[in-house]
Coordinates of C-alpha atoms in Angstrom, one line a residue:
X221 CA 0.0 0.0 0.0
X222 CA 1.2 3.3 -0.9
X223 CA 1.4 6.4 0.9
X224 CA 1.7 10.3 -0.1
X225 CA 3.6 12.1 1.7
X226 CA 2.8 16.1 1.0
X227 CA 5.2 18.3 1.9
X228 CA 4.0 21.4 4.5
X229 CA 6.8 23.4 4.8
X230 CA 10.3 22.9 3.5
X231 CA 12.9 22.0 6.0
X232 CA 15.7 24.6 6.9
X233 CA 19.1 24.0 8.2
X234 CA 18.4 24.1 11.5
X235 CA 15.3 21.6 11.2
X236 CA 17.2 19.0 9.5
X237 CA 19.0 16.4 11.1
X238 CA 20.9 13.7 9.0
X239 CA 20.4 11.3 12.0
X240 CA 16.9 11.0 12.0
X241 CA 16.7 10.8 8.5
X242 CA 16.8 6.6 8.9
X243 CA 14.7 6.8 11.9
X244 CA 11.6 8.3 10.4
X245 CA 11.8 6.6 7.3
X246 CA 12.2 3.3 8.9
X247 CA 9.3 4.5 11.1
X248 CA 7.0 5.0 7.5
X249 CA 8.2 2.1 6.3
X250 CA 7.5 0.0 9.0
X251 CA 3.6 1.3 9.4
X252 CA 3.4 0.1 5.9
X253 CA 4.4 -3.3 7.1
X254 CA 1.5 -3.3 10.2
X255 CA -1.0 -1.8 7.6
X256 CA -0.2 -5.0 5.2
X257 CA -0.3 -7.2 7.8
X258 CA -3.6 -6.3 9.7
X259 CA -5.4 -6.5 6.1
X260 CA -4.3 -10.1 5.5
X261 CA -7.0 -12.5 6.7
X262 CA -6.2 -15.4 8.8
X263 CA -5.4 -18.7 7.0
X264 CA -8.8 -21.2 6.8
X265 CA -8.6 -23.5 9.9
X266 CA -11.2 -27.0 10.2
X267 CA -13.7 -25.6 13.3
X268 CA -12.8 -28.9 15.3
X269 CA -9.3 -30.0 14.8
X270 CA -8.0 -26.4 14.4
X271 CA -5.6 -27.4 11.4
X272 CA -5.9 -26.3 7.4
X273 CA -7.4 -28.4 5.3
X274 CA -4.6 -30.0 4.2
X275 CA -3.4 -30.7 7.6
X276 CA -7.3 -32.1 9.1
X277 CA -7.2 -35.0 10.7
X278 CA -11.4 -35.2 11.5
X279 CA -11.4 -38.5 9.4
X280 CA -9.6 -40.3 12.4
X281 CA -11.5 -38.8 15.2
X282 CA -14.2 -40.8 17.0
X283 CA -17.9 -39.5 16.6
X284 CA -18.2 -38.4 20.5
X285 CA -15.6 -37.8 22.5
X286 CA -14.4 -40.9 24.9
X287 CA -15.4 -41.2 28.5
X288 CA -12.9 -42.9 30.1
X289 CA -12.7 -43.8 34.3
X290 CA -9.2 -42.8 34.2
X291 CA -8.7 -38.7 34.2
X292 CA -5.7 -37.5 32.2
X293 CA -4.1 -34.7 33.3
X294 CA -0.9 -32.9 31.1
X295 CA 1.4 -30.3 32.5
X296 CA 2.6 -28.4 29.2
X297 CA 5.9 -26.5 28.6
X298 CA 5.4 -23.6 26.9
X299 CA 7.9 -24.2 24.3
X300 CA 5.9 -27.1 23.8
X301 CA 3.2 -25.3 23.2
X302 CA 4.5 -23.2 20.0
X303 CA 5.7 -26.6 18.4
X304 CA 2.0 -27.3 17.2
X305 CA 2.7 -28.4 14.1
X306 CA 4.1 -31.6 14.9
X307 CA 2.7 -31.6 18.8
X308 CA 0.3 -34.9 20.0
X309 CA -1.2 -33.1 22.5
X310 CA -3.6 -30.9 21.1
X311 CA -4.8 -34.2 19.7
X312 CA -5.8 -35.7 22.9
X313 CA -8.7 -33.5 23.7
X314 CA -10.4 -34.2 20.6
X315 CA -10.8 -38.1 21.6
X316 CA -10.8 -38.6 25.4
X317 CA -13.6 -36.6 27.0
X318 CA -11.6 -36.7 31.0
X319 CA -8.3 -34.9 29.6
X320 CA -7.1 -31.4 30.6
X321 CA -4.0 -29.6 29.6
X322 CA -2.1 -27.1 31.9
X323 CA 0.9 -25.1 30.8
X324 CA 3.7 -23.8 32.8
X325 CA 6.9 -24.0 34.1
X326 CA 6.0 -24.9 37.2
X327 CA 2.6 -26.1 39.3
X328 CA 1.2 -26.3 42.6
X329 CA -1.3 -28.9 44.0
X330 CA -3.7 -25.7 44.7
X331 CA -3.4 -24.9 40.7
X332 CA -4.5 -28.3 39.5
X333 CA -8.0 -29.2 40.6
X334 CA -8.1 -32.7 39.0
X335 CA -5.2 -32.9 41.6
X336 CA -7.1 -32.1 44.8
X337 CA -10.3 -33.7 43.8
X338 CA -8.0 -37.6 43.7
X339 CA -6.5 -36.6 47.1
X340 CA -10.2 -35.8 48.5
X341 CA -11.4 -39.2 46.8
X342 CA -8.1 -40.6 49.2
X343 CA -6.3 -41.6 46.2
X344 CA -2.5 -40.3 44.6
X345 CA -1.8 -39.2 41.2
X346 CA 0.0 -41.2 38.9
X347 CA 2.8 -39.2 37.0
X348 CA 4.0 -41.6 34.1
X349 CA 8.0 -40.7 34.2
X350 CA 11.0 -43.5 34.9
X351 CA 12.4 -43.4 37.9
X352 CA 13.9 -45.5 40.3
X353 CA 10.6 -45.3 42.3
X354 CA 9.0 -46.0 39.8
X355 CA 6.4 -48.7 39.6
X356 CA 6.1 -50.4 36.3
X357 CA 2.7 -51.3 34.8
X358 CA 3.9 -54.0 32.7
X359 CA 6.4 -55.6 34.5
X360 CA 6.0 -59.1 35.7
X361 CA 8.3 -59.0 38.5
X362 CA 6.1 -55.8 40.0
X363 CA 2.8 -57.2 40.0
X364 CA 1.7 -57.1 43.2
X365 CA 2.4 -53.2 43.3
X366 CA 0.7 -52.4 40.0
X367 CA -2.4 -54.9 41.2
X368 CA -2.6 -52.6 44.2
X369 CA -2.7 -49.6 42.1
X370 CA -5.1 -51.1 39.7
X371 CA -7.9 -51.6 42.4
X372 CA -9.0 -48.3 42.3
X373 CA -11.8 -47.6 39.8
X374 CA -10.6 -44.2 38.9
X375 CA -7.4 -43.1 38.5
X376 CA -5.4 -39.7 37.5
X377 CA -2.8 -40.2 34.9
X378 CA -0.6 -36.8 34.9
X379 CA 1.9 -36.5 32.0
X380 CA 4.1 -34.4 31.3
X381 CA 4.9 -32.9 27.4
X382 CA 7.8 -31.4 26.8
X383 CA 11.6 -32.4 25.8
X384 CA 13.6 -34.6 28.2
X385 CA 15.3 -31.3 29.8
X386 CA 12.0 -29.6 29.8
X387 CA 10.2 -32.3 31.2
X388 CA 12.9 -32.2 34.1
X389 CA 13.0 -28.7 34.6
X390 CA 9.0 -29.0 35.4
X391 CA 9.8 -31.6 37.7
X392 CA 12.4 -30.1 39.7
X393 CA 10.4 -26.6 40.3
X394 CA 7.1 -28.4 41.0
X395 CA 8.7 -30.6 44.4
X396 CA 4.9 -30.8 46.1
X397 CA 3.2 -32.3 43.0
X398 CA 5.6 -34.7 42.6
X399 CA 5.5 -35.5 46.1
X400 CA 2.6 -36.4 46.3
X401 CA 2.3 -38.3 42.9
X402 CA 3.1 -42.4 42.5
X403 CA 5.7 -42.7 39.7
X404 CA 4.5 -45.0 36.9
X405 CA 6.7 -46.1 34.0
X406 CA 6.8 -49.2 31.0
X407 CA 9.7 -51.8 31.1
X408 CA 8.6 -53.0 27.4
X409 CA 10.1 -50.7 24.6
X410 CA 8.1 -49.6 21.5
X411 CA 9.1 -47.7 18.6
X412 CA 7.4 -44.1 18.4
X413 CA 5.2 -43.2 15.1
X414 CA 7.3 -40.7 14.7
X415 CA 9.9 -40.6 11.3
X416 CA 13.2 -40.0 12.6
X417 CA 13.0 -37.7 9.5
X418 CA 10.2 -36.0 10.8
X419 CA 11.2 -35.7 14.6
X420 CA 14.4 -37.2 16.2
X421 CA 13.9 -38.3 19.9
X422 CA 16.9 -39.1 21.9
X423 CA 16.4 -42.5 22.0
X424 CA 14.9 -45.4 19.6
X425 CA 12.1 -46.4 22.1
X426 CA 11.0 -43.0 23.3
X427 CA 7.6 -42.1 22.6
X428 CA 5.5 -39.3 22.3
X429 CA 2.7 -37.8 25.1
X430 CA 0.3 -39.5 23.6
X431 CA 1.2 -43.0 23.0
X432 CA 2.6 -42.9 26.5
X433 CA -1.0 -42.1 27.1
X434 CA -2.4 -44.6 25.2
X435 CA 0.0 -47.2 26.2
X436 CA -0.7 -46.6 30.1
X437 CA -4.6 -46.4 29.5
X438 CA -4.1 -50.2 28.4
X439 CA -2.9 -51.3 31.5
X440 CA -5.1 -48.5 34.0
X441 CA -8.8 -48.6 32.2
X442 CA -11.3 -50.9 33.5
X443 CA -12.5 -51.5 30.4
X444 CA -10.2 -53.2 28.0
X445 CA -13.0 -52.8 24.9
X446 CA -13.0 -49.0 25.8
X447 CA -8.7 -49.1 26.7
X448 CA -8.5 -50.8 22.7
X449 CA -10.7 -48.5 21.3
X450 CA -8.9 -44.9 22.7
X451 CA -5.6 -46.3 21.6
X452 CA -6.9 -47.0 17.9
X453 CA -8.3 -43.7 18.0
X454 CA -5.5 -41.5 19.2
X455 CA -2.5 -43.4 17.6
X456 CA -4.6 -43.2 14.5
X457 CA -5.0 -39.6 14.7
X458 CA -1.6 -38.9 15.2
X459 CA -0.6 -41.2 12.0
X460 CA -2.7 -39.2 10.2
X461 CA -1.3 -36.3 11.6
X462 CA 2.3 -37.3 10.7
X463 CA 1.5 -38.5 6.9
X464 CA -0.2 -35.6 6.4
X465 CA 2.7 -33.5 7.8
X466 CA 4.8 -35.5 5.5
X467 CA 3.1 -35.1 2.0
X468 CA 2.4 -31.4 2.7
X469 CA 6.0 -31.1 3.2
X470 CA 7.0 -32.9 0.1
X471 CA 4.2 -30.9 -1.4
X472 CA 5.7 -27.6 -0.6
X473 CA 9.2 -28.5 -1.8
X474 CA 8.0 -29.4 -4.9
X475 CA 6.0 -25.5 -5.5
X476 CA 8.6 -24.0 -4.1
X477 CA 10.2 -21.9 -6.5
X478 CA 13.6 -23.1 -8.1
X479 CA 15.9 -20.5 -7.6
X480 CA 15.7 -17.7 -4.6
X481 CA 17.7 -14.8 -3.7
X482 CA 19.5 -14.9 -0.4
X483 CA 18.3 -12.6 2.8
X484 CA 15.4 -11.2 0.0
X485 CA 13.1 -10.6 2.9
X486 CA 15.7 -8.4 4.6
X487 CA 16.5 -6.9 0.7
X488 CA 12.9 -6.2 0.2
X489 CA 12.7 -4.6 3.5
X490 CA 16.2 -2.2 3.2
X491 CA 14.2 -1.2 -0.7
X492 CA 10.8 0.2 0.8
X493 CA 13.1 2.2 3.3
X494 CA 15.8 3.9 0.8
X495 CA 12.7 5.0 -1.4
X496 CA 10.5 6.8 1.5
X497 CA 13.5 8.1 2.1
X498 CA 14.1 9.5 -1.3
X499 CA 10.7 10.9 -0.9
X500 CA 11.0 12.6 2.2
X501 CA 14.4 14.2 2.1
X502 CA 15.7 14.4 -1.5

């Protein structure tokens, strides 16, 4: 968009100051680049799984939302949060009905409601993350400590989503959740869904949020129809999420245009300037 600049008075020596002759057209320049931006409508997005069409993953997603005894609860990092192009998480809410997502660096029992309502019940937490207190679900030698955990008929999962040094750092500042939580974890390995081309984990059997969801709901739900049917519906989500990702990657490298000019942004940007300059001052 262009703008006329009209001249009011002409500028005398004393006026005119070669410093702030890159200021103010910077400044002009700039407003142009505000003005362009606020008039560009938002990309189309599908109304219930929040990605473009090329992206949707509806196809995969159950008709109603899964009501599951176990309650999910996932403490987010908030660098987590800006990776949603390749994140699980916001995936999870769109098939199991009892899931909540918190994000933070750090939480409190007093923050987390799902929290205090499984203490009131006389119950603890279950935070899914090795340790060496760590009671494993599917673990022969532990069976008597994951019977006595299975018991209950409710349970609240708590995950957390982040990387491995993100994940920690949520731990180590949140000492009275974790406290209070019972430390689950899987002996078995699996292979993630995950390319490594896509995204590289720092191990072979790590796993994303959600099939350490899915995997744990196996061995927790009452219900092993219902326990069978989440896990088909979440990892088949996410592989659709994932192929998806894939072709429209391959897609885009294919239109995208043969040769381009190095730093043309910045070039583009340093142009506009040097000519509202010209305007103004010359």
């Amino acid at each position: 968009m262009a703008l006329q600049f009209h001249r009011v008075h002409s500028f005398s020596t004393e006026q005119y100051d070669p410093k702030s002759v890159p200021l103010q057209a910077s400044s002009v320049a700039k407003t142009e680049r505000r003005e362009v931006e606020r008039s560009r409508v938002g990309r189309e997005t599908c109304k219930r799984c929040n990605r473009p069409p090329p992206l949707c993953v509806c196809q995969t997603l159950p008709e109603n939302l899964i009501d599951t005894s176990t309650s999910v609860l996932i403490l987010q990092h908030p660098n987590e949060r800006r990776r949603k192009s390749l994140s699980t998480v916001p995936l999870m809410p769109l098939v199991l009905k009892n899931c909540v997502v918190k994000v933070g660096y750090s939480f409190t029992p007093e923050q987390l409601e799902l929290v205090t309502g499984c203490l009131g019940r006389g119950q603890r937490p279950l935070l899914l993350f090795p340790g060496t207190d760590a009671i494993s679900l599917d673990d022969k030698n532990s069976v008597d400590d994951a019977q006595n955990i299975l018991r209950d008929k409710e349970h609240l999962l708590i995950l957390i989503d982040g990387t491995w040094s993100e994940a920690k750092g949520i731990m180590f500042r949140s000492p009275d959740v974790i406290n209070i939580c019972q430390q689950v974890q899987f002996e078995s390995e699996c292979e993630s869904i995950y390319p490594i081309e896509l995204r590289k984990e720092p191990k072979k059997h790590c796993i994303s949020t959600l099939e350490s969801c899915a995997n744990a709901l196996i061995h927790l739900e009452h219900s092993a129809e219902k326990a069978i049917e989440v896990k088909k519906f979440l990892e088949g989500s996410m592989r659709c999420m994932v192929d998806k990702r894939i072709s429209y990657s391959e897609w885009r490298n294919r239109t995208a245009p043969r040769f381009s000019r190095p730093k043309q942004k910045a070039y583009q940007k340093n142009k506009r300037r040097h000519e509202i300059k010209k305007q103004l001052f010359s």
